[in-house]
PDB file of C-alpha atoms in Angstrom:
ATOM      1  CA  GLN A  36     139.967 119.415  64.172  1.00 80.00           C
ATOM      2  CA  VAL A  37     138.153 122.372  65.625  1.00 91.00           C
ATOM      3  CA  GLN A  38     134.945 121.898  67.450  1.00 94.00           C
ATOM      4  CA  LEU A  39     132.087 124.381  67.220  1.00 96.00           C
ATOM      5  CA  GLN A  40     129.255 125.156  69.505  1.00 97.00           C
ATOM      6  CA  GLU A  41     126.517 127.619  68.677  1.00 98.00           C
ATOM      7  CA  SER A  42     124.193 129.340  71.160  1.00 98.00           C
ATOM      8  CA  GLY A  43     121.896 132.341  71.202  1.00 98.00           C
ATOM      9  CA  GLY A  44     118.966 131.157  69.161  1.00 98.00           C
ATOM     10  CA  GLY A  45     115.386 131.666  70.247  1.00 98.00           C
ATOM     11  CA  SER A  46     112.002 132.946  69.322  1.00 98.00           C
ATOM     12  CA  VAL A  47     111.421 136.601  68.590  1.00 98.00           C
ATOM     13  CA  GLN A  48     108.772 138.773  66.926  1.00 98.00           C
ATOM     14  CA  ALA A  49     109.493 140.374  63.589  1.00 98.00           C
ATOM     15  CA  GLY A  50     111.603 143.423  63.913  1.00 98.00           C
ATOM     16  CA  GLY A  51     113.430 141.915  66.863  1.00 98.00           C
ATOM     17  CA  SER A  52     117.083 141.045  67.373  1.00 98.00           C
ATOM     18  CA  LEU A  53     119.226 138.103  68.378  1.00 98.00           C
ATOM     19  CA  ARG A  54     122.901 137.529  68.802  1.00 98.00           C
ATOM     20  CA  LEU A  55     124.193 134.139  67.831  1.00 98.00           C
ATOM     21  CA  SER A  56     127.547 132.913  69.284  1.00 98.00           C
ATOM     22  CA  CYS A  57     129.805 130.195  67.932  1.00 98.00           C
ATOM     23  CA  GLN A  58     132.585 129.089  70.315  1.00 96.00           C
ATOM     24  CA  ALA A  59     135.589 127.260  68.766  1.00 95.00           C
ATOM     25  CA  SER A  60     137.669 124.764  70.700  1.00 91.00           C
ATOM     26  CA  GLY A  61     140.339 122.213  70.077  1.00 90.00           C
ATOM     27  CA  TYR A  62     142.140 124.127  67.407  1.00 87.00           C
ATOM     28  CA  THR A  63     145.827 124.566  67.167  1.00 86.00           C
ATOM     29  CA  ASP A  64     145.809 126.959  64.164  1.00 87.00           C
ATOM     30  CA  MET A  65     143.588 129.916  63.448  1.00 88.00           C
ATOM     31  CA  PRO A  66     140.904 128.960  60.965  1.00 93.00           C
ATOM     32  CA  TYR A  67     141.249 130.175  57.469  1.00 94.00           C
ATOM     33  CA  CYS A  68     137.706 131.318  57.306  1.00 96.00           C
ATOM     34  CA  MET A  69     134.504 131.018  59.331  1.00 96.00           C
ATOM     35  CA  GLY A  70     130.896 131.524  58.480  1.00 97.00           C
ATOM     36  CA  TRP A  71     127.229 131.355  59.383  1.00 98.00           C
ATOM     37  CA  PHE A  72     124.794 129.230  57.323  1.00 98.00           C
ATOM     38  CA  ARG A  73     121.064 128.510  57.745  1.00 98.00           C
ATOM     39  CA  GLN A  74     118.602 125.958  56.649  1.00 98.00           C
ATOM     40  CA  ALA A  75     114.859 126.363  56.766  1.00 97.00           C
ATOM     41  CA  PRO A  76     112.537 123.284  56.617  1.00 93.00           C
ATOM     42  CA  GLY A  77     112.181 122.054  53.095  1.00 95.00           C
ATOM     43  CA  LYS A  78     114.937 124.389  51.778  1.00 96.00           C
ATOM     44  CA  GLU A  79     118.546 123.995  51.030  1.00 97.00           C
ATOM     45  CA  ARG A  80     121.223 125.229  53.330  1.00 97.00           C
ATOM     46  CA  GLU A  81     122.369 128.854  52.427  1.00 97.00           C
ATOM     47  CA  GLU A  82     125.192 131.038  53.210  1.00 97.00           C
ATOM     48  CA  VAL A  83     124.458 133.904  55.524  1.00 98.00           C
ATOM     49  CA  ALA A  84     127.775 135.660  56.474  1.00 98.00           C
ATOM     50  CA  GLY A  85     131.325 134.734  56.163  1.00 97.00           C
ATOM     51  CA  ILE A  86     134.632 136.053  57.392  1.00 96.00           C
ATOM     52  CA  ASP A  87     137.872 135.298  55.506  1.00 95.00           C
ATOM     53  CA  ILE A  88     140.409 135.363  58.341  1.00 91.00           C
ATOM     54  CA  ASP A  89     143.304 134.394  56.061  1.00 89.00           C
ATOM     55  CA  ALA A  90     142.438 137.410  53.833  1.00 89.00           C
ATOM     56  CA  GLY A  91     142.656 139.965  56.635  1.00 91.00           C
ATOM     57  CA  GLY A  92     139.051 139.533  57.839  1.00 91.00           C
ATOM     58  CA  LYS A  93     137.233 140.201  54.617  1.00 95.00           C
ATOM     59  CA  ILE A  94     133.445 139.881  55.285  1.00 97.00           C
ATOM     60  CA  SER A  95     130.819 138.608  52.993  1.00 97.00           C
ATOM     61  CA  TYR A  96     127.049 138.652  53.392  1.00 97.00           C
ATOM     62  CA  ALA A  97     124.087 137.122  51.595  1.00 97.00           C
ATOM     63  CA  ASP A  98     122.007 139.806  49.849  1.00 97.00           C
ATOM     64  CA  SER A  99     119.021 138.863  51.949  1.00 97.00           C
ATOM     65  CA  VAL A 100     120.703 139.889  55.252  1.00 98.00           C
ATOM     66  CA  LYS A 101     122.860 142.866  54.134  1.00 98.00           C
ATOM     67  CA  GLY A 102     122.238 145.847  56.419  1.00 98.00           C
ATOM     68  CA  ARG A 103     120.521 143.725  59.078  1.00 98.00           C
ATOM     69  CA  PHE A 104     123.108 141.134  60.173  1.00 98.00           C
ATOM     70  CA  THR A 105     126.676 141.669  61.318  1.00 98.00           C
ATOM     71  CA  ILE A 106     129.272 139.031  61.609  1.00 98.00           C
ATOM     72  CA  SER A 107     132.247 139.522  63.911  1.00 96.00           C
ATOM     73  CA  GLN A 108     134.957 137.486  65.494  1.00 94.00           C
ATOM     74  CA  GLU A 109     136.680 137.700  68.866  1.00 92.00           C
ATOM     75  CA  ASP A 110     139.950 136.017  69.709  1.00 88.00           C
ATOM     76  CA  ALA A 111     140.691 136.437  73.381  1.00 82.00           C
ATOM     77  CA  LYS A 112     142.726 134.292  75.836  1.00 77.00           C
ATOM     78  CA  ASN A 113     143.043 131.538  73.238  1.00 75.00           C
ATOM     79  CA  THR A 114     139.281 131.341  72.813  1.00 83.00           C
ATOM     80  CA  LEU A 115     137.898 132.116  69.453  1.00 93.00           C
ATOM     81  CA  THR A 116     134.240 133.147  69.124  1.00 96.00           C
ATOM     82  CA  LEU A 117     132.221 133.978  66.081  1.00 97.00           C
ATOM     83  CA  TYR A 118     129.154 136.201  66.456  1.00 98.00           C
ATOM     84  CA  LEU A 119     126.191 137.039  64.283  1.00 98.00           C
ATOM     85  CA  GLN A 120     124.273 139.985  65.343  1.00 98.00           C
ATOM     86  CA  MET A 121     120.802 139.843  63.786  1.00 98.00           C
ATOM     87  CA  ASN A 122     118.612 142.954  63.718  1.00 98.00           C
ATOM     88  CA  GLY A 123     115.384 143.659  62.033  1.00 98.00           C
ATOM     89  CA  LEU A 124     114.478 139.979  61.947  1.00 98.00           C
ATOM     90  CA  LYS A 125     111.806 138.842  59.541  1.00 98.00           C
ATOM     91  CA  PRO A 126     109.803 135.620  59.494  1.00 97.00           C
ATOM     92  CA  GLU A 127     111.737 134.466  56.489  1.00 97.00           C
ATOM     93  CA  ASP A 128     114.841 134.448  58.706  1.00 98.00           C
ATOM     94  CA  THR A 129     113.328 131.519  60.616  1.00 98.00           C
ATOM     95  CA  ALA A 130     115.820 128.618  60.287  1.00 98.00           C
ATOM     96  CA  MET A 131     118.381 126.452  61.976  1.00 98.00           C
ATOM     97  CA  TYR A 132     121.591 128.493  61.986  1.00 98.00           C
ATOM     98  CA  TYR A 133     125.025 126.651  61.830  1.00 98.00           C
ATOM     99  CA  CYS A 134     128.546 127.787  62.283  1.00 98.00           C
ATOM    100  CA  ALA A 135     131.340 126.444  60.155  1.00 97.00           C
ATOM    101  CA  ALA A 136     135.088 126.802  60.026  1.00 96.00           C
ATOM    102  CA  ILE A 137     138.008 125.763  57.936  1.00 94.00           C
ATOM    103  CA  THR A 138     141.218 124.762  59.589  1.00 91.00           C
ATOM    104  CA  PRO A 139     144.180 122.762  58.244  1.00 89.00           C
ATOM    105  CA  GLY A 140     142.626 119.508  56.939  1.00 86.00           C
ATOM    106  CA  PRO A 141     139.526 118.777  54.957  1.00 88.00           C
ATOM    107  CA  GLY A 142     137.596 121.578  53.457  1.00 93.00           C
ATOM    108  CA  TYR A 143     138.395 124.937  51.860  1.00 92.00           C
ATOM    109  CA  CYS A 144     137.244 128.500  51.666  1.00 94.00           C
ATOM    110  CA  SER A 145     135.331 129.827  48.757  1.00 93.00           C
ATOM    111  CA  GLY A 146     134.338 133.402  48.538  1.00 89.00           C
ATOM    112  CA  GLY A 147     135.021 133.732  52.173  1.00 89.00           C
ATOM    113  CA  PHE A 148     132.740 130.884  53.136  1.00 94.00           C
ATOM    114  CA  PRO A 149     133.652 127.492  54.508  1.00 95.00           C
ATOM    115  CA  VAL A 150     133.037 124.461  52.169  1.00 94.00           C
ATOM    116  CA  GLY A 151     133.212 121.279  54.216  1.00 93.00           C
ATOM    117  CA  GLY A 152     135.386 121.534  57.269  1.00 94.00           C
ATOM    118  CA  SER A 153     133.990 121.655  60.775  1.00 95.00           C
ATOM    119  CA  TRP A 154     130.373 122.323  61.628  1.00 97.00           C
ATOM    120  CA  GLY A 155     128.413 122.949  64.803  1.00 97.00           C
ATOM    121  CA  GLN A 156     125.096 121.331  65.817  1.00 97.00           C
ATOM    122  CA  GLY A 157     123.153 124.404  65.001  1.00 98.00           C
ATOM    123  CA  THR A 158     120.854 126.843  66.914  1.00 98.00           C
ATOM    124  CA  GLN A 159     117.191 127.487  66.120  1.00 98.00           C
ATOM    125  CA  VAL A 160     115.924 130.883  65.252  1.00 98.00           C
ATOM    126  CA  THR A 161     112.148 131.394  64.871  1.00 98.00           C
ATOM    127  CA  VAL A 162     110.765 134.782  63.880  1.00 98.00           C
ATOM    128  CA  SER A 163     106.977 135.267  64.195  1.00 98.00           C
ATOM    129  CA  SER A 164     104.995 137.926  62.344  1.00 95.00           C
TER     130      SER A 164
END
């Protein structure tokens, strides 16, 4: 099963930018889909951005981040990395951000987003006003 490690979180002021990375390792087959999720204290986890690799790289965004966030994927030298470029950050973007992927095994893709599957430990993003 694929292992995922996020990085790139931090503290920024409103209007600032961050770029999150999620490095995948231990996989033998390309994931069917990968995505970014976030969870703020006291709130449910929500989808942020997803890429349906099996469907030719179709990308989906939550309405709250459209036009500000960009998901991308790089597959180089047998290393797969998922990115989330976040611009125009707002205080309401403050959350723990998680990367997830679906490879052969448990889990499935729904609307281009992983359901179940493999998850990273998360990286904290804090946006101050």
